[in-house]
Each structure stands twice: as structure tokens, then as C-alpha cells.
Amino acid sequence: MTKDDSEGMTYADAGVDIEASEAATAALVAQVGGGSGDYAGLLDIGDRYLGLATDGVGTKLLVAEALGDYSTVGIDCIAMNANDLVAAGVRPVAFVDYLAVDEPDETFAEQVGQGLAAGAEEAGIELVGGETAVMPEVINGLDLAGTCAGLSKKDAIFPGEAEVGDVLVGFPSSGIHSNGLTLARKAATTDGDYDDAWDGDDYDTIGEALLEPTRLYTYLLDDLRAAETNAAAHVTGGGWTNLERMGEFHYVVDDAFDPQPVFEFIQARGGVSDEEMHKTFNMGTGFVAAVPESNADELVEATDGRVIGKVEAGEGVSIRGLEL
């Protein structure tokens, strides 16, 4: 990643202002209140917590529509929710989906269902129902979202805040996942289209690279608990600034996983700066845990993670010569 042109394409220019979005979310939360928690809402039900997370697939659906392939977006929908529960230390157990369409179509509904079933099987959760709403005056095409429920004993929840001296253990992403697609789509179609040939062996078209489904991190939960994880971050909207959700510290990342070629493609095609890339995308690392230094090696040996950095006093995120 070497693009540093401050005049390059940005997420805000593409139509999504992260700061404005966070302000709007904060205004909503201030009014409705509710259970505690960050990545997941936590409801005290006695000796356990009921965890709830809700999210959608976003504008990745427009890529699926362009290619006529909705077979993977259900996996994204499951993963974006289940991974948030894992970041809180909650085991996902059930999922309910909401599909809104302008007109019913059996073909894409079947494909969406296939993806949901595949994601649920991989995550080890149950699909317990859903809703399909036909709203031609509200929806143009379709929208897919869902809610994931999980359970955790109270002493199994991650404390939620890192500690100075913690080691950062990172886990690789599968690609873009389901964040930053508004910027990725704009960059990809600046001088081409989704069905253009992909320059590599992994995909046939650019669109297929963008549709690579979000990786599920549910397999990590037992090992994260065994490592006495203090806090975890699901690297989603906002990119590497998600680490700051683990507390106000200085996160020094000196060995992150390499970005997949799709990120290099987006940056080159859109002229996107290094800073904007890291504040929008996961850049190759989709999940990060802050664990005591004495437990880091055990976690790495038990998983596909590796030590990528450390937690220091201060603020911000340092990665690849950038200060975010």
C-alpha cells in the first residue's frame, strides 16, 4: 500500500460519512437506552446474559444484483452478526433474517436462503424463522438484514476493555467482508465494470472478488476464553479504528496480515490513500483480540492467529506508518 494522494477517492465522497453515521447512531442510542454492551446488546437474565446483535449486508447486495448471484450474501448476513457476538464473548445460538424486496422473486430468494443455511451451519447456530416483506414503494431491489441471539455465563463475557501491556492477536480476513462496499464499488466501476476479468487465479471477475463472503470467527470463542481475553474487535465499518472500541489506548500494530489483492485493486483503481484504506477496510485482518502477554502464545498455537502488536498507554492506532 503506497497511495498517499490526499485528493484520492474517499468513503465520504462515495456516499458514506463514518463520523456522521456514528453521530446518528449515538443520537438514537441516547434516546432508546437498552441493555449494556458494545458489539452486542447484553440483557441480564439471571445467571446468564442474552446477547443480541443486528446487522445487514449493505451495498454488497448491489454487486450481487449486477452479477445475478445472491448465493453468498446470506453467509455475510450471518457472519456480520455472529462475529459481533463473538467479539463480546457471547456464543451465537440462533438467527432470524429479514428480507425486504420490491417484488417477490423465487430465484434470488432461494439463493439468499442457500447462503443463510450455509452460514448457519458453519457458525453452528439455528435459523429460527424470518420475514419477507414486499414493499415496492420503499425498497428498490432488495435488502437483507438479520438478528443473532446468543447466550453466555456472566463470568465468560469478555471484560470489554484492553489493558496496557496486552498483546494483540489478529486473525486473517477473507477479503472485503461486508464493509466499505460503497467505496469499493465506486472504485471498481470507475474505469470498468463488475463482469470485467479479474487479474489473477482466485476469481473470474472483479465482481466475484467483491462478493467473497465474510469470514466467520465463531470457531475462536473457546480459545479466546481460555486465553482470558480482555477485549476483542471485529474489524468492520471504520476499519482499523475499530480497535479503539477496546478502550482508550495506543494500539501499536507492527505485523498485521497482508491485504488480499482485492484491496490493492481498489486502492489503485480508485486512487485511495493509505489512511483512507485503513479507516474503511479490514486490510487483511478481520478480528483482533487483546490478551495478557502470558497467554498470547497459547492462543496463537491453538488457532490460525498470530501476534500483530501490543497495547500501550496513549491513544490512536499505529499501523504501517500511519497514525489513525
Coordinates of C-alpha atoms in Angstrom, one line a residue, residues 50-255:
L50 CA -28.7 -12.9 26.5
G51 CA -26.7 -11.3 23.7
L52 CA -28.3 -9.7 20.6
A53 CA -26.7 -8.3 17.5
T54 CA -28.3 -7.0 14.4
D55 CA -26.8 -6.0 11.1
G56 CA -27.2 -6.3 7.3
V57 CA -25.2 -6.9 4.2
G58 CA -25.2 -3.3 2.9
T59 CA -24.4 -2.3 -0.6
K60 CA -22.7 -5.6 -1.3
L61 CA -26.2 -6.6 -2.5
L62 CA -25.8 -4.3 -5.5
V63 CA -22.8 -6.3 -6.6
A64 CA -24.8 -9.5 -6.2
E65 CA -27.6 -7.9 -8.2
A66 CA -25.2 -6.9 -11.0
L67 CA -23.9 -10.4 -11.3
G68 CA -27.2 -12.1 -10.7
D69 CA -25.6 -14.2 -7.9
Y70 CA -27.0 -13.9 -4.4
S71 CA -25.7 -17.3 -3.2
T72 CA -23.1 -15.9 -0.7
V73 CA -24.8 -12.8 0.8
G74 CA -26.6 -15.0 3.3
I75 CA -23.3 -16.0 4.7
D76 CA -22.3 -12.4 5.0
C77 CA -25.5 -11.7 6.9
I78 CA -24.9 -14.5 9.4
A79 CA -21.2 -13.6 9.8
M80 CA -21.7 -9.9 10.4
N81 CA -24.0 -10.6 13.3
A82 CA -22.4 -13.7 14.8
N83 CA -18.9 -12.2 14.7
D84 CA -20.2 -9.2 16.7
L85 CA -21.4 -11.6 19.4
V86 CA -18.1 -13.4 19.5
A87 CA -16.3 -10.0 20.0
A88 CA -18.4 -9.6 23.2
G89 CA -17.6 -13.2 24.4
V90 CA -21.1 -14.5 23.6
R91 CA -21.8 -17.8 21.9
P92 CA -24.2 -17.3 19.0
V93 CA -27.1 -19.8 19.1
A94 CA -29.9 -18.6 16.8
F95 CA -30.6 -16.3 13.9
V96 CA -33.6 -14.7 12.3
D97 CA -33.5 -12.9 9.0
Y98 CA -35.4 -10.1 7.3
L99 CA -35.6 -9.9 3.6
A100 CA -37.3 -6.8 2.1
V101 CA -38.0 -6.7 -1.7
D102 CA -39.7 -4.5 -4.2
E103 CA -41.2 -7.6 -5.8
P104 CA -41.0 -11.3 -5.0
D105 CA -38.6 -13.4 -6.9
E106 CA -38.1 -17.1 -6.2
T107 CA -34.7 -17.3 -7.8
F108 CA -32.9 -14.8 -5.6
A109 CA -34.9 -15.8 -2.6
E110 CA -33.7 -19.4 -3.0
Q111 CA -30.1 -18.2 -3.4
V112 CA -30.3 -16.0 -0.3
G113 CA -31.7 -18.9 1.6
Q114 CA -28.8 -21.2 0.5
G115 CA -26.3 -18.7 1.8
L116 CA -28.1 -18.3 5.1
A117 CA -28.2 -22.1 5.6
A118 CA -24.5 -22.4 4.8
G119 CA -23.6 -19.6 7.2
A120 CA -25.7 -21.0 10.0
E121 CA -24.2 -24.5 9.5
E122 CA -20.7 -23.1 9.7
A123 CA -21.5 -20.9 12.7
G124 CA -23.2 -23.8 14.5
I125 CA -26.4 -21.9 15.0
E126 CA -30.1 -22.4 14.3
L127 CA -32.2 -20.5 11.8
V128 CA -35.4 -20.0 13.7
G129 CA -37.5 -18.1 11.2
G130 CA -37.6 -14.9 9.3
E131 CA -39.7 -12.4 7.4
T132 CA -40.0 -11.5 3.7
A133 CA -41.6 -8.1 3.2
V134 CA -42.8 -6.9 -0.2
M135 CA -42.5 -3.1 -0.2
P136 CA -42.3 -1.6 -3.8
E137 CA -42.6 2.0 -2.6
V138 CA -39.9 1.6 0.0
I139 CA -37.4 -0.9 -1.4
N140 CA -35.6 -0.7 -4.8
G141 CA -34.4 -4.3 -5.4
L142 CA -33.8 -5.9 -2.0
D143 CA -32.3 -5.5 1.4
L144 CA -31.1 -8.3 3.7
A145 CA -30.6 -8.0 7.4
G146 CA -30.9 -10.2 10.5
T147 CA -30.6 -10.6 14.2
C148 CA -28.4 -13.1 16.0
A149 CA -29.1 -14.2 19.6
G150 CA -26.5 -15.7 21.9
L151 CA -26.0 -16.8 25.5
S152 CA -23.1 -16.6 27.9
K153 CA -22.5 -17.2 31.5
K154 CA -21.7 -14.0 33.2
D155 CA -18.1 -14.9 34.0
A156 CA -17.5 -15.9 30.4
I157 CA -18.2 -12.4 28.9
F158 CA -15.0 -10.5 27.9
P159 CA -14.4 -7.6 30.3
G160 CA -14.6 -5.4 27.2
E161 CA -11.5 -3.2 27.8
A162 CA -7.9 -3.9 27.0
E163 CA -5.1 -3.4 29.4
V164 CA -1.7 -1.7 28.9
G165 CA 0.7 -4.5 28.2
D166 CA -1.8 -6.7 26.5
V167 CA -0.7 -8.4 23.3
L168 CA -2.8 -8.1 20.1
V169 CA -3.6 -11.4 18.4
G170 CA -5.0 -11.0 14.9
F171 CA -6.9 -13.4 12.7
P172 CA -7.0 -13.1 8.9
S173 CA -10.0 -11.9 6.9
S174 CA -11.2 -13.5 3.7
G175 CA -11.3 -10.2 1.8
I176 CA -13.5 -7.1 2.0
H177 CA -16.2 -8.8 4.1
S178 CA -19.3 -6.6 4.1
N179 CA -17.9 -3.1 4.9
G180 CA -16.8 -0.3 2.7
L181 CA -18.6 -1.7 -0.3
T182 CA -19.9 1.8 -1.3
L183 CA -16.3 2.9 -1.8
A184 CA -15.1 -0.4 -3.2
R185 CA -18.0 -0.4 -5.8
K186 CA -17.3 3.2 -6.8
A187 CA -13.6 2.4 -7.3
A188 CA -14.2 -0.8 -9.1
T189 CA -16.6 0.8 -11.6
T190 CA -14.6 4.0 -12.2
D191 CA -12.9 2.5 -15.3
G192 CA -14.6 -0.8 -15.8
D193 CA -17.5 -3.0 -14.5
Y194 CA -18.1 -5.9 -12.2
D195 CA -18.0 -8.5 -15.0
D196 CA -14.6 -7.4 -16.2
A197 CA -11.9 -10.2 -15.9
W198 CA -10.0 -10.4 -12.6
D199 CA -6.3 -10.2 -13.0
G200 CA -5.4 -13.4 -11.0
D201 CA -6.3 -17.0 -10.4
D202 CA -8.7 -16.7 -7.5
Y203 CA -11.7 -15.3 -9.3
D204 CA -13.0 -15.0 -12.8
T205 CA -14.4 -11.4 -12.5
I206 CA -13.9 -8.3 -10.4
G207 CA -17.5 -8.8 -9.0
E208 CA -16.6 -12.2 -7.7
A209 CA -13.7 -10.8 -5.8
L210 CA -16.0 -8.2 -4.2
L211 CA -18.5 -10.9 -3.3
E212 CA -16.1 -13.1 -1.4
P213 CA -18.1 -13.9 1.8
T214 CA -17.3 -12.6 5.2
R215 CA -15.3 -15.0 7.3
L216 CA -16.9 -16.4 10.4
Y217 CA -15.0 -16.3 13.7
T218 CA -17.3 -18.3 15.9
Y219 CA -14.7 -21.1 16.0
L220 CA -12.4 -18.8 18.1
L221 CA -14.7 -18.4 21.1
D222 CA -13.5 -21.3 23.3
D223 CA -9.8 -20.4 22.7
L224 CA -10.4 -16.7 23.3
R225 CA -12.0 -17.5 26.6
A226 CA -9.2 -19.9 27.5
A227 CA -6.7 -17.1 26.8
E228 CA -8.5 -14.8 29.2
T229 CA -9.2 -12.3 26.5
N230 CA -9.8 -8.8 27.9
A231 CA -11.4 -7.4 24.8
A232 CA -11.9 -8.2 21.1
A233 CA -12.6 -6.2 18.0
H234 CA -14.5 -7.3 14.9
V235 CA -12.9 -5.2 12.2
T236 CA -15.9 -3.8 10.3
G237 CA -17.0 -0.3 9.4
G238 CA -14.3 2.2 10.3
G239 CA -11.6 -0.3 9.5
W240 CA -8.7 -0.3 12.0
T241 CA -10.2 2.4 14.2
N242 CA -12.4 -0.5 15.5
L243 CA -9.5 -1.3 17.8
E244 CA -10.4 1.8 19.8
R245 CA -13.7 0.1 20.8
M246 CA -11.5 -1.9 23.2
G247 CA -10.7 1.2 25.2
E248 CA -8.7 4.4 25.0
F249 CA -5.2 3.1 24.5
H250 CA -2.5 3.3 21.9
Y251 CA -2.8 0.2 19.7
V252 CA 0.6 -0.5 18.0
V253 CA 0.2 -2.9 15.1
D254 CA 3.5 -4.0 13.6
D255 CA 2.7 -7.3 12.0

